[in-house]
XYZ file of C-alpha atoms in Angstrom:
198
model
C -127.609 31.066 -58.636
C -128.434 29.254 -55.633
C -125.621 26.701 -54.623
C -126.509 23.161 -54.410
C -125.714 20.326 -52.200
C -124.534 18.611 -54.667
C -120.953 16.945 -55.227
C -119.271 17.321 -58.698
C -117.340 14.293 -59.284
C -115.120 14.467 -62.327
C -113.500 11.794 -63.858
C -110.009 12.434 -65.719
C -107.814 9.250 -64.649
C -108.029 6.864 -67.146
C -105.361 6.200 -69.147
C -107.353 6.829 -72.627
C -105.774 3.725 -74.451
C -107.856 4.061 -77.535
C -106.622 7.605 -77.903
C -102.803 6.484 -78.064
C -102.036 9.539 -76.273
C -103.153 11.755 -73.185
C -107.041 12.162 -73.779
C -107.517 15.061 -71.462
C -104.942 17.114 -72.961
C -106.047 16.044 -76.413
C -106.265 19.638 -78.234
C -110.511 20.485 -79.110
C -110.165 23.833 -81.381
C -106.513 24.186 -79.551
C -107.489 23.773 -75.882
C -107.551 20.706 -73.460
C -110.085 18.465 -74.133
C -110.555 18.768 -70.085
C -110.764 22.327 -70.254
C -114.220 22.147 -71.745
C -115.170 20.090 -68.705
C -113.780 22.070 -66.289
C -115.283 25.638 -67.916
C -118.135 23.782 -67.304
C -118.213 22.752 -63.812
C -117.086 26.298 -62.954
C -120.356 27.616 -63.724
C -122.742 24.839 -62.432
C -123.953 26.144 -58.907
C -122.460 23.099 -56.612
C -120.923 22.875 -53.246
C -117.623 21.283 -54.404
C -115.904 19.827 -56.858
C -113.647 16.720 -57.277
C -111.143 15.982 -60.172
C -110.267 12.381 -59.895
C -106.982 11.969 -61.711
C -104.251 8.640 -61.982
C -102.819 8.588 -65.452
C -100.073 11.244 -66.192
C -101.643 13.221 -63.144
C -98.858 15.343 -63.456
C -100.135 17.218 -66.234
C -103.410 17.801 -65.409
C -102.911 19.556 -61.570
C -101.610 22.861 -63.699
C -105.153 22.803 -65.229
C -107.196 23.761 -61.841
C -104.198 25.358 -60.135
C -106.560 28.440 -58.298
C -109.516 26.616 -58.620
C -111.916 25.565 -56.520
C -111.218 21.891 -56.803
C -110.606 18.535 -54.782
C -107.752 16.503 -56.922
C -107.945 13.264 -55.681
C -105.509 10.535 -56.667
C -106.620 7.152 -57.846
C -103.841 4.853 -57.472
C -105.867 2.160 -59.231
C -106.750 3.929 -62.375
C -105.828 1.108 -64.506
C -108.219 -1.259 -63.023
C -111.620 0.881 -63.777
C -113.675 3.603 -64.027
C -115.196 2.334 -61.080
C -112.302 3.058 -58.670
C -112.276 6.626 -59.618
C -116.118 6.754 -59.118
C -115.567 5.407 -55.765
C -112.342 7.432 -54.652
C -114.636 10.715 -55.347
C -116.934 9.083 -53.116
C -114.540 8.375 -50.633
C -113.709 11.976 -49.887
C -117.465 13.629 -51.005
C -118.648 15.740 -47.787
C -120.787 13.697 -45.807
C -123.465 16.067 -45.892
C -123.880 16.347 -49.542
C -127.443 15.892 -51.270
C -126.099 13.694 -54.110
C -123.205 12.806 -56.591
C -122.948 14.226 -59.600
C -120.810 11.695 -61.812
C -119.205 13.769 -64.744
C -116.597 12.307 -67.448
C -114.383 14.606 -68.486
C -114.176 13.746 -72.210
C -117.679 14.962 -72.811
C -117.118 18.659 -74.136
C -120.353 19.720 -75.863
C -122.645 19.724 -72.390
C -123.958 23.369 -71.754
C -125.046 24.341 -69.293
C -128.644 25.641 -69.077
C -130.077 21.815 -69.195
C -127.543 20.503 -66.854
C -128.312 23.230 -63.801
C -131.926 22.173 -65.121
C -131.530 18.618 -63.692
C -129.878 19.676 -61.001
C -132.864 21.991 -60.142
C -134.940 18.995 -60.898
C -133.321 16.582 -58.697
C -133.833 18.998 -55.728
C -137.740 19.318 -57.096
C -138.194 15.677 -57.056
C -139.687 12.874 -54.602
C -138.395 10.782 -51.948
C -138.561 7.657 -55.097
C -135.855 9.629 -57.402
C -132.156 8.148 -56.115
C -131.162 8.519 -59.499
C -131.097 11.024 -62.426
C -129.787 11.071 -66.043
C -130.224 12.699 -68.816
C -131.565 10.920 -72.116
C -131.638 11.935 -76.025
C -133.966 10.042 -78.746
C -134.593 7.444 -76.296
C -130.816 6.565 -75.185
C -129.616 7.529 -72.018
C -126.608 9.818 -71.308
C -123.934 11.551 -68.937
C -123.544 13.279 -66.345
C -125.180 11.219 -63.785
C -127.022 12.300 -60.611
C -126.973 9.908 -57.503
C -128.737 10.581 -54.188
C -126.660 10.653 -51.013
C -128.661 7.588 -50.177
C -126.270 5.680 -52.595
C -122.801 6.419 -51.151
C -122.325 2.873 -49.609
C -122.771 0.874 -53.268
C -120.689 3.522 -55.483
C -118.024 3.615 -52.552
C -117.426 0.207 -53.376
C -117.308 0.049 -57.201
C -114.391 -1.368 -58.996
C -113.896 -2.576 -62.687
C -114.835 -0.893 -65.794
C -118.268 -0.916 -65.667
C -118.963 2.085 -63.842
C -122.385 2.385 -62.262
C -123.973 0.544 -65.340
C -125.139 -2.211 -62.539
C -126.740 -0.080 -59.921
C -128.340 1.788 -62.108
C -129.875 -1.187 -63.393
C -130.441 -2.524 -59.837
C -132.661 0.711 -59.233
C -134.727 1.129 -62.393
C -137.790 2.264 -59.911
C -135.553 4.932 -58.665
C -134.522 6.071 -62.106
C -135.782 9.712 -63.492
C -134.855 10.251 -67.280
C -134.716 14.054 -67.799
C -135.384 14.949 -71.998
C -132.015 16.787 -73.131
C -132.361 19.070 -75.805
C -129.586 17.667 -77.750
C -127.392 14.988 -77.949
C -123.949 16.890 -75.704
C -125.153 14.151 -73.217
C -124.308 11.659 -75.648
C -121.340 12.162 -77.170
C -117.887 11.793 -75.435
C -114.328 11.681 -76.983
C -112.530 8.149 -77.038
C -110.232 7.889 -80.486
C -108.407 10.685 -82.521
C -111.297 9.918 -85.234
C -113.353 12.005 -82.947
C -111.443 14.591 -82.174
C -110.730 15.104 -85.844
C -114.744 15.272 -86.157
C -115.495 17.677 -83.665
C -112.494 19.759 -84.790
C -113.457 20.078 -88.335
């Protein structure tokens, strides 16, 4: 596989409060919830990849000790998911084609359609800045983000994520069909780890 220009930004800092416990290290058929993430991202042809990490960052470096990853601190993990979007941003190589924005609690992505929209976003016109995927109408995660948009997700803050440039640059938006709905679902309460694990 051809490597992309492409910056893998990964987003483990939060500190999972509806889980009542570490969320990363959750156990998923008895590994890391993270670990799906990062098995992932090890096969998906980009340039580099950055863990952003705040709470109980301690127990997550061990994880991608010896692998090719950026592990970026957030020391204001506890305001947003929008301060870890930006401090992967922050330290992105400046001549990257895009930002891939991945949360790390989303463990049944494969990855055949995900390399797919990556191929895709190199494939499309000067008009895509954006690309997600989207199952049965709603739209999911990761999300893919032109170069062109470092200056408004370097600045994010709060909880909201991206939700408002995205909506600031519907024109710009390309919805890519997902075969399933792994872009969907994401792990937030010990109800759904006990789902997935049964």
């Amino acid at each position: 596989m051809t490597t992309r220009a492409i910056s893998a930004i990964i987003l483990a800092a939060g500190t999972g409060t509806r889980m009542k416990s570490n969320k990363p290290l959750s156990l998923l058929h008895g590994k890391p919830l993270i670990s799906y993430c990062l098995s992932l991202m090890d096969e998906i042809p980009v340039q580099e990849r950055i863990l952003v990490v705040g709470h109980q960052a301690e127990l997550l470096y061990p994880l991608v000790s010896g692998k090719p990853y950026w592990t970026i601190y957030n020391h204001d993990y506890q305001q947003g998911i929008g301060g870890s979007i930006a401090a992967g941003i922050q330290v992105a190589s400046p001549d990257t084609s895009g930002y891939m924005i991945v949360l790390a609690d989303m463990p049944l992505l494969q990855r055949e359609p995900l390399t797919a929209m990556v191929d895709k976003f190199f494939q499309a016109d000067d008009s895509v800045w954006i690309m997600r995927p989207v199952y049965e109408g709603e739209p999911g995660h990761p999300v893919l983000f032109h170069s062109r948009m470092r200056p408004l997700l370097s600045k994010l803050r709060g909880t909201q994520g991206a939700k408002e440039i995205i909506g600031n640059h519907t024109d710009h938006v390309r919805l890519i069909p997902w075969p399933d709905a792994s872009c969907l679902v994401d792990v937030d309460t010990q109800e759904d780890i006990s789902r997935l694990n049964e």
